[in-house]
Coordinates of C-alpha atoms and ligand atoms in Angstrom, one line a residue:
M1 CA 110.3 24.4 86.3
D2 CA 108.3 22.3 83.1
I3 CA 110.3 22.9 80.1
V4 CA 107.8 21.1 78.0
S5 CA 105.2 24.0 78.1
E6 CA 107.5 27.2 77.7
R7 CA 108.1 25.6 74.9
P8 CA 105.0 24.3 73.5
D9 CA 106.8 24.3 69.3
R10 CA 109.8 22.6 71.1
R11 CA 111.8 19.5 69.3
P12 CA 112.7 15.7 70.9
N13 CA 116.4 16.1 72.0
R14 CA 116.5 12.0 72.2
I15 CA 114.3 10.0 70.6
A16 CA 113.9 6.0 70.1
V17 CA 113.5 4.1 67.3
L18 CA 112.2 0.9 66.7
T19 CA 112.7 -1.8 64.3
V20 CA 112.3 -4.9 65.4
H21 CA 112.9 -7.1 62.2
T22 CA 115.7 -5.0 60.4
S23 CA 118.6 -4.3 61.1
P24 CA 119.3 -0.5 59.7
L25 CA 122.2 -1.5 59.3
A26 CA 121.7 -4.1 56.8
Q27 CA 122.4 -4.6 53.6
P28 CA 119.3 -3.5 52.0
G29 CA 117.7 -5.2 48.3
T30 CA 117.0 -8.6 50.1
G31 CA 115.7 -11.2 53.1
D32 CA 114.4 -8.8 55.3
A33 CA 116.4 -5.3 54.3
G34 CA 114.3 -2.7 52.1
G35 CA 113.4 0.2 51.5
M36 CA 112.5 0.5 55.3
N37 CA 115.7 -0.3 56.7
V38 CA 116.6 3.2 54.6
Y39 CA 114.7 4.9 55.6
V40 CA 115.4 4.5 58.9
L41 CA 118.7 4.8 58.7
Q42 CA 118.5 7.9 56.6
T43 CA 116.2 10.3 58.5
A44 CA 117.6 9.2 61.0
E45 CA 121.8 10.9 60.2
Q46 CA 119.6 14.1 58.9
L47 CA 117.5 13.9 62.3
A48 CA 120.8 14.3 64.8
Q49 CA 121.7 16.9 62.0
R50 CA 118.9 18.7 63.7
G51 CA 120.2 18.4 67.1
T52 CA 117.9 15.8 67.5
E53 CA 120.0 12.1 68.9
V54 CA 117.8 8.9 67.8
E55 CA 118.5 5.2 69.2
I56 CA 117.7 2.8 67.2
F57 CA 116.5 -1.3 68.5
T58 CA 116.5 -3.9 66.6
R59 CA 116.9 -8.0 67.5
A60 CA 120.0 -8.9 67.1
T61 CA 120.7 -11.1 63.6
S62 CA 124.0 -12.4 65.0
S63 CA 126.2 -13.3 67.4
D64 CA 129.0 -11.4 66.2
L65 CA 127.0 -7.5 65.8
P66 CA 128.1 -5.8 69.6
P67 CA 125.5 -4.1 71.8
V68 CA 125.3 -1.2 70.1
Q69 CA 126.7 0.7 67.1
E70 CA 127.6 3.8 66.2
A71 CA 126.1 4.3 62.5
A72 CA 126.6 8.1 62.3
P73 CA 126.9 11.3 64.4
G74 CA 124.4 11.0 66.8
V75 CA 123.4 7.4 65.8
L76 CA 123.6 4.5 67.9
V77 CA 122.6 1.1 66.9
R78 CA 121.4 -0.8 69.9
N79 CA 121.3 -4.7 68.9
V80 CA 118.7 -6.6 71.1
V81 CA 118.5 -10.1 71.9
A82 CA 116.1 -11.6 71.5
G83 CA 115.4 -15.5 70.5
P84 CA 117.6 -17.4 68.4
F85 CA 120.0 -14.9 66.0
E86 CA 119.6 -16.7 63.0
G87 CA 116.9 -18.4 61.5
L88 CA 113.9 -17.1 63.1
D89 CA 111.2 -15.7 59.8
K90 CA 109.6 -13.4 60.1
H91 CA 106.3 -14.5 60.9
D92 CA 107.7 -16.3 64.1
L93 CA 109.4 -12.5 65.4
P94 CA 105.5 -11.7 67.3
T95 CA 107.2 -14.4 69.8
Q96 CA 110.1 -12.3 70.4
L97 CA 108.7 -9.5 71.1
C98 CA 107.9 -9.2 75.0
P99 CA 112.2 -10.3 75.7
F100 CA 112.8 -7.4 72.5
T101 CA 110.2 -4.7 74.7
A102 CA 111.6 -5.8 78.2
E103 CA 115.7 -4.8 76.8
V104 CA 114.1 -1.9 75.5
L105 CA 112.5 -1.3 78.2
R106 CA 115.5 -2.7 80.6
Q107 CA 118.0 -0.3 78.2
E108 CA 116.0 3.2 79.5
A109 CA 116.1 2.5 83.3
R110 CA 119.1 2.0 83.5
R111 CA 119.3 6.4 81.8
V112 CA 118.4 8.7 84.1
P113 CA 114.4 9.7 83.5
G114 CA 112.8 11.4 80.4
Y115 CA 116.1 9.7 78.7
Y116 CA 113.9 9.7 76.0
D117 CA 111.4 12.3 74.5
L118 CA 109.3 10.4 72.3
V119 CA 109.7 6.9 70.9
H120 CA 109.4 6.2 66.7
S121 CA 107.9 2.8 65.3
H122 CA 108.0 1.0 62.2
Y123 CA 106.5 -1.9 60.5
W124 CA 103.3 -3.4 63.2
L125 CA 105.6 -5.4 65.1
S126 CA 108.2 -2.4 66.5
G127 CA 104.3 -0.7 67.1
Q128 CA 103.9 -3.3 69.6
V129 CA 106.8 -2.4 71.0
G130 CA 106.2 1.2 70.7
W131 CA 103.0 0.8 72.6
L132 CA 104.1 -0.6 75.9
A133 CA 107.6 2.1 75.9
R134 CA 105.6 5.0 75.1
D135 CA 103.2 3.8 78.5
R136 CA 105.8 3.2 80.9
W137 CA 108.4 6.2 80.4
R138 CA 105.1 8.5 79.4
V139 CA 105.9 9.7 76.5
P140 CA 104.8 9.9 72.9
L141 CA 104.7 8.0 69.9
V142 CA 105.0 7.7 66.5
H143 CA 104.1 5.4 64.2
T144 CA 104.8 4.3 60.8
A145 CA 103.1 0.8 59.2
H146 CA 105.6 1.3 55.9
T147 CA 103.0 -1.4 54.5
L148 CA 99.2 -2.2 55.9
A149 CA 98.0 -6.3 55.7
A150 CA 95.3 -5.3 54.4
V151 CA 96.5 -3.3 51.8
K152 CA 99.0 -6.1 50.6
N153 CA 96.2 -8.6 51.0
A154 CA 93.7 -6.7 48.2
A155 CA 96.7 -7.3 45.6
L156 CA 98.2 -10.6 46.0
A157 CA 100.8 -11.7 43.2
D158 CA 100.3 -14.9 41.7
G159 CA 101.2 -17.7 44.1
D160 CA 101.8 -15.1 47.2
S161 CA 100.4 -15.9 50.3
P162 CA 98.1 -13.5 52.4
E163 CA 99.7 -11.7 55.3
P164 CA 98.2 -13.7 58.7
V165 CA 95.1 -12.6 60.6
T166 CA 97.0 -11.4 63.4
R167 CA 98.5 -9.2 61.9
E168 CA 95.8 -7.3 60.4
I169 CA 94.9 -7.3 64.8
G170 CA 98.0 -5.6 65.8
E171 CA 98.0 -3.5 62.8
K172 CA 94.9 -2.0 64.6
Q173 CA 96.0 -2.2 67.8
V174 CA 98.5 0.0 67.0
I175 CA 96.9 2.8 64.8
A176 CA 94.7 2.7 67.6
E177 CA 97.4 3.4 70.6
A178 CA 99.5 5.7 68.3
D179 CA 99.5 9.2 69.0
R180 CA 100.6 10.7 65.4
L181 CA 101.0 8.3 62.2
T182 CA 103.4 9.7 59.6
A183 CA 102.2 8.0 55.9
N184 CA 104.4 8.3 52.8
T185 CA 100.8 9.6 50.5
A186 CA 97.8 10.9 51.2
R187 CA 97.0 7.4 49.6
E188 CA 98.7 5.6 52.7
A189 CA 96.9 8.4 55.3
R190 CA 93.2 7.5 53.2
Q191 CA 93.9 3.5 53.9
L192 CA 95.1 4.1 57.7
V193 CA 91.2 6.0 58.0
D194 CA 89.2 3.8 55.9
L195 CA 90.4 0.3 56.5
Y196 CA 92.2 0.5 59.6
G197 CA 89.9 3.5 61.5
A198 CA 92.7 5.8 62.7
L199 CA 91.3 9.3 63.2
P200 CA 92.7 11.7 60.4
D201 CA 94.1 14.5 62.3
R202 CA 96.0 12.0 64.0
I203 CA 97.8 11.5 60.7
D204 CA 100.7 13.6 59.4
I205 CA 102.1 12.8 55.0
V206 CA 105.8 12.6 55.0
P207 CA 106.5 11.6 52.0
P208 CA 110.0 9.0 51.7
G209 CA 112.9 10.8 49.8
A210 CA 116.7 9.2 47.7
D211 CA 119.4 10.1 48.9
L212 CA 120.2 12.8 46.1
T213 CA 124.2 13.4 47.0
R214 CA 124.9 10.2 45.7
Y215 CA 122.1 9.4 43.3
R216 CA 122.7 11.3 40.5
P217 CA 122.9 11.7 36.8
G218 CA 126.0 9.7 35.3
D219 CA 128.1 8.8 32.3
R220 CA 126.0 6.0 31.2
A221 CA 129.1 4.2 29.1
A222 CA 130.8 4.2 31.9
A223 CA 129.2 3.5 34.5
R224 CA 128.2 -0.2 31.9
A225 CA 131.9 -0.1 31.2
E226 CA 132.5 -0.6 35.7
L227 CA 129.4 -3.3 35.4
G228 CA 131.1 -5.4 32.6
L229 CA 127.5 -4.9 30.7
S230 CA 127.8 -4.4 26.8
A231 CA 127.8 -0.3 25.4
D232 CA 125.4 -0.8 22.9
E233 CA 122.2 -3.0 24.2
E234 CA 118.6 -1.2 25.7
I235 CA 119.0 -1.9 29.3
V236 CA 115.7 -2.8 31.2
A237 CA 116.8 -3.3 35.4
F238 CA 114.4 -4.4 37.7
V239 CA 116.4 -3.5 41.3
G240 CA 115.7 -4.8 44.7
R241 CA 113.7 -8.2 46.9
I242 CA 113.4 -10.7 44.6
Q243 CA 109.8 -11.7 45.6
P244 CA 106.0 -12.4 44.0
L245 CA 104.8 -9.1 45.0
K246 CA 108.4 -7.0 43.1
A247 CA 106.8 -9.6 40.0
P248 CA 110.2 -9.2 39.3
D249 CA 109.0 -12.1 36.3
V250 CA 106.7 -10.2 34.7
L251 CA 109.6 -7.6 33.5
V252 CA 112.0 -11.2 32.0
R253 CA 108.4 -12.4 30.5
A254 CA 107.7 -8.9 28.5
V255 CA 111.4 -9.0 28.2
A256 CA 111.0 -11.9 25.8
E257 CA 107.6 -10.5 24.4
A258 CA 109.0 -7.2 23.2
I259 CA 111.9 -9.7 21.8
R260 CA 109.1 -11.8 20.3
R261 CA 108.0 -8.9 18.2
R262 CA 111.2 -7.3 16.8
P263 CA 113.4 -11.0 16.7
G264 CA 117.0 -10.3 17.9
R265 CA 115.7 -6.5 18.9
K266 CA 118.8 -6.2 21.6
L267 CA 117.4 -6.1 25.1
R268 CA 119.0 -6.8 28.1
A269 CA 116.4 -7.1 31.8
L270 CA 118.9 -6.6 34.1
I271 CA 117.8 -8.2 37.8
V272 CA 119.8 -6.5 40.9
G273 CA 118.3 -7.9 44.5
G274 CA 118.1 -10.7 46.6
P275 CA 115.7 -13.7 48.4
S276 CA 113.4 -13.2 50.0
G277 CA 109.8 -13.7 50.9
T278 CA 107.9 -16.7 49.8
G279 CA 107.3 -18.2 45.4
L280 CA 110.2 -16.7 43.2
E281 CA 112.3 -16.5 46.6
R282 CA 115.5 -18.2 44.2
P283 CA 116.5 -16.1 41.8
D284 CA 117.0 -19.7 40.6
S285 CA 113.2 -19.4 39.1
L286 CA 113.5 -16.4 37.4
I287 CA 116.8 -18.3 35.9
E288 CA 114.7 -21.1 35.0
L289 CA 111.8 -18.5 33.6
A290 CA 114.3 -16.4 31.1
D291 CA 115.2 -20.1 29.9
R292 CA 111.8 -21.5 29.9
L293 CA 111.0 -17.9 27.4
G294 CA 114.3 -18.7 25.6
I295 CA 115.7 -15.3 26.3
S296 CA 118.6 -16.7 28.9
D297 CA 121.9 -14.3 26.7
Q298 CA 120.1 -11.6 27.3
V299 CA 119.5 -11.7 31.0
T300 CA 121.9 -10.6 33.6
F301 CA 121.6 -10.6 37.0
L302 CA 123.3 -8.7 40.5
P303 CA 123.3 -9.6 43.4
P304 CA 122.4 -7.0 45.9
Q305 CA 124.4 -3.5 45.2
P306 CA 125.5 -1.2 48.1
A307 CA 125.1 2.3 47.3
D308 CA 127.4 3.6 45.1
R309 CA 126.8 -0.1 43.2
L310 CA 123.3 0.3 42.8
V311 CA 123.7 4.6 41.5
L312 CA 126.1 2.9 38.4
V313 CA 123.0 -0.3 37.8
Y314 CA 120.6 2.5 38.0
R315 CA 122.9 5.3 35.4
A316 CA 123.2 2.1 33.2
A317 CA 119.6 1.5 32.4
N318 CA 117.7 3.1 29.6
L319 CA 115.0 2.0 31.9
V320 CA 114.0 0.8 35.5
A321 CA 110.7 -1.1 35.8
V322 CA 109.2 -1.4 38.7
P323 CA 106.1 -3.6 38.1
S324 CA 105.3 -4.3 41.7
Y325 CA 101.1 -5.4 42.9
N326 CA 101.4 -3.5 45.4
E327 CA 104.3 0.1 47.2
S328 CA 103.6 1.5 49.9
F329 CA 106.0 4.2 48.1
G330 CA 109.1 2.6 45.7
L331 CA 112.0 4.7 46.3
V332 CA 113.9 2.6 43.5
A333 CA 111.3 5.0 41.2
L334 CA 113.5 7.4 43.4
E335 CA 116.7 7.2 43.2
A336 CA 116.1 5.8 39.8
Q337 CA 115.1 9.0 38.4
A338 CA 117.5 10.7 41.0
A339 CA 119.8 9.4 38.1
G340 CA 118.3 9.9 35.4
T341 CA 116.5 7.0 34.3
P342 CA 112.7 6.9 33.2
V343 CA 110.9 4.6 35.2
L344 CA 108.2 2.8 34.0
A345 CA 106.3 1.4 36.8
A346 CA 102.9 -0.2 38.0
A347 CA 100.1 2.0 38.9
V348 CA 99.9 0.9 42.4
G349 CA 100.2 2.1 46.0
G350 CA 103.1 5.3 46.1
L351 CA 104.1 4.6 42.7
G352 CA 101.7 7.0 41.1
T353 CA 103.3 9.8 43.6
A354 CA 107.1 8.3 42.6
V355 CA 106.2 8.2 38.8
R356 CA 105.0 11.1 37.5
H357 CA 103.2 9.7 34.6
E358 CA 103.8 11.1 30.3
H359 CA 106.5 13.0 32.2
S360 CA 108.9 10.7 33.9
G361 CA 108.0 7.6 33.3
L362 CA 105.1 6.1 32.4
L363 CA 102.8 3.9 34.6
V364 CA 101.6 1.2 34.1
A365 CA 97.2 -0.3 34.7
G366 CA 97.7 -4.6 35.7
H367 CA 100.6 -7.1 34.8
R368 CA 99.4 -8.2 32.0
I369 CA 102.4 -8.5 29.5
P370 CA 101.2 -7.3 26.0
D371 CA 100.8 -4.1 27.7
W372 CA 104.4 -4.3 30.0
A373 CA 105.6 -5.6 26.1
G374 CA 104.0 -1.9 24.9
A375 CA 104.6 0.3 27.5
L376 CA 108.1 -0.8 27.5
E377 CA 107.8 0.1 22.8
Y378 CA 106.5 3.0 23.4
L379 CA 110.2 4.3 26.0
L380 CA 112.2 2.5 23.6
D381 CA 111.4 3.2 21.1
D382 CA 111.8 6.9 21.1
P383 CA 115.2 7.9 22.1
A384 CA 114.2 11.7 22.0
R385 CA 111.7 11.3 24.6
L386 CA 113.2 9.4 26.5
R387 CA 116.2 11.7 27.5
L388 CA 113.7 14.1 27.9
M389 CA 111.3 11.9 30.3
G390 CA 115.7 11.1 32.1
E391 CA 115.2 15.1 32.1
R392 CA 111.9 15.5 34.2
A393 CA 112.8 12.5 35.8
V394 CA 116.0 14.4 37.6
A395 CA 113.4 17.6 38.8
H396 CA 111.1 15.4 40.2
A397 CA 113.1 12.9 42.6
A398 CA 114.9 16.7 43.6
D399 CA 111.1 17.5 45.7
F400 CA 112.6 14.5 47.4
S401 CA 114.7 14.8 50.0
W402 CA 115.6 12.5 53.0
A403 CA 116.3 16.2 54.3
H404 CA 112.4 16.8 53.5
T405 CA 111.4 13.8 55.1
A406 CA 113.6 14.6 58.4
E407 CA 111.4 18.3 59.1
K408 CA 108.8 16.5 57.9
L409 CA 109.2 13.8 60.7
L410 CA 109.9 16.8 63.0
A411 CA 106.6 19.1 62.9
S412 CA 105.0 16.0 63.0
Y413 CA 106.6 14.6 66.0
T414 CA 106.6 18.4 68.2
A415 CA 103.3 17.8 67.5
A416 CA 102.7 15.1 69.2
L417 CA 104.8 16.3 71.9
S418 CA 102.4 19.4 72.1
G419 CA 100.1 16.9 72.4
S420 CA 98.2 16.7 69.0
G421 CA 98.3 13.2 70.1
R422 CA 96.5 11.9 73.5
A423 CA 96.8 11.0 76.7
P424 CA 98.3 7.1 77.2
A425 CA 96.3 5.0 78.1
I426 CA 97.6 3.2 81.8
L427 CA 95.1 1.4 83.6
G428 CA 94.1 1.1 87.9
E429 CA 94.8 3.4 89.8
N430 CA 97.7 4.1 88.5
Q431 CA 95.8 6.7 86.1
A432 CA 95.4 10.0 87.9
R433 CA 99.1 10.3 88.2
S434 CA 100.6 9.5 84.6
R435 CA 96.9 11.7 83.7
A436 CA 98.4 14.5 85.9
L437 CA 102.2 13.2 84.7
W438 CA 101.0 13.5 81.1
R439 CA 99.6 17.0 81.4
R440 CA 102.6 18.3 83.3
R441 CA 104.5 17.4 80.3
T442 CA 103.0 18.4 77.5
G443 CA 100.1 21.0 78.4
V444 CA 97.4 19.3 77.6
L445 CA 95.3 16.7 78.6
R446 CA 93.2 14.6 76.4
Ligands
UDP501 N1 118.7 -1.4 47.5 C1 119.8 -1.2 47.9 N2 120.8 -2.6 47.0 C2 120.0 -3.7 46.1 C3 118.7 -3.5 46.0 C4 117.6 -2.2 47.1 O1 120.7 -0.8 48.4 O2 120.4 -4.6 45.5 C5 118.0 -0.5 48.1 C6 117.1 0.2 47.3 O3 118.4 1.1 47.0 C7 115.6 1.0 48.3 C8 115.8 -0.1 49.0 O4 116.3 -0.3 48.6 O5 116.2 2.2 48.7 C9 114.6 -0.9 48.3 O6 113.3 0.4 48.5 P1 112.0 0.3 47.5 O7 111.1 1.4 49.2 O8 112.0 0.4 46.7 O9 111.4 -1.4 47.9 P2 111.4 -2.4 49.7 O10 112.2 -3.3 49.9 O11 110.6 -1.1 50.7 O12 110.3 -3.1 49.7

């Protein structure tokens, strides 16, 4: 009996999620681990709670890791051995896609046929693996790019190196092959169409979320005491990976400029996160910068914090700054607002959705230091307005929950399963057989 054709709106029972280059169990905020890791884990938990089991495949980066770990009820993480555990640069990962794919396919081959109903790949490297898995398993491929090389290369920070052309080629291939694509925002959907030739009717807009149970407003003085921060300073926090793209240097320079304009101003930059990528990869370079600007006593560094400590950072800060050159969404901006802290953000990418200008924070065009210093003054010098923005920020962030993201993902999966994608491209003599199989599975053939 063909169950699928009887239930065209069905949800998947079990999916394979691919995240080759970084584990959802890694501490975000340093190295290659950031918002995507949070996205994968949070949505997996939400999907499992809604009856869709999730198996996440990621590359093992330590010999200590067990082959499989339970991340949450209904969520398994499979640590796939592919290449050396340590020392493999992200740019060299394409060399390990073959062993990674082989192991993913072997895992499935040990199960009953039809074990996974769908494959969801995150970032283009995983898309390359998902493309083959989709063809082999005859299930739909849903792909989320998270970031796009063409977008990143169009707005590079000083000293940042462009993404290699091989990445753009790989992205284009995956975007052409995927049955459905999810985009964080309508803007990203347009970029997929305009820059990568994606078909608009294959794109679902799925906004990411924040953990609203964890990121809630709380007592600022208590948070500062807990973190060892002074009670009577203005604190502007930067949270995230320390890399040129994220531009923590813009915050340090803007704080220096605001202090230069009003000497004696008790203003502190709090930088939370660890090194990633090239250029500004060492927090040392920020320490040196603060030194050169004569404000080393007014800059505090904290290593990457787990979520239960990070909420204290958001509560402790008067403002959170997100000066990135590009940001496909910017989870930090959402989390800060959920905790009641307004956000001063660059007017780029998804930050225009994550932050409501003059309502829950401020969006600044460009990265000119006088503009950023002026924006700091504008917000900090009117505490009543800042408080109001903090209240509105909580309400704004409430629209973005991981539960909502998971529901949107399930709708995308349902569309993929009901054939709103297209038949997998199988070549040669298998083609007729695979098309018939696809028709049987989905009831639809395009
Ligand atoms: N993060 C964290 N601890 C830190 C710094 C960051 O857990 O010390 C998390 C943060 O909560 C957020 C994610 O890392 O969920 C960063 O996501 P964002 O979208 O802001 O940036 P990305 O890293 O994806 O570029």
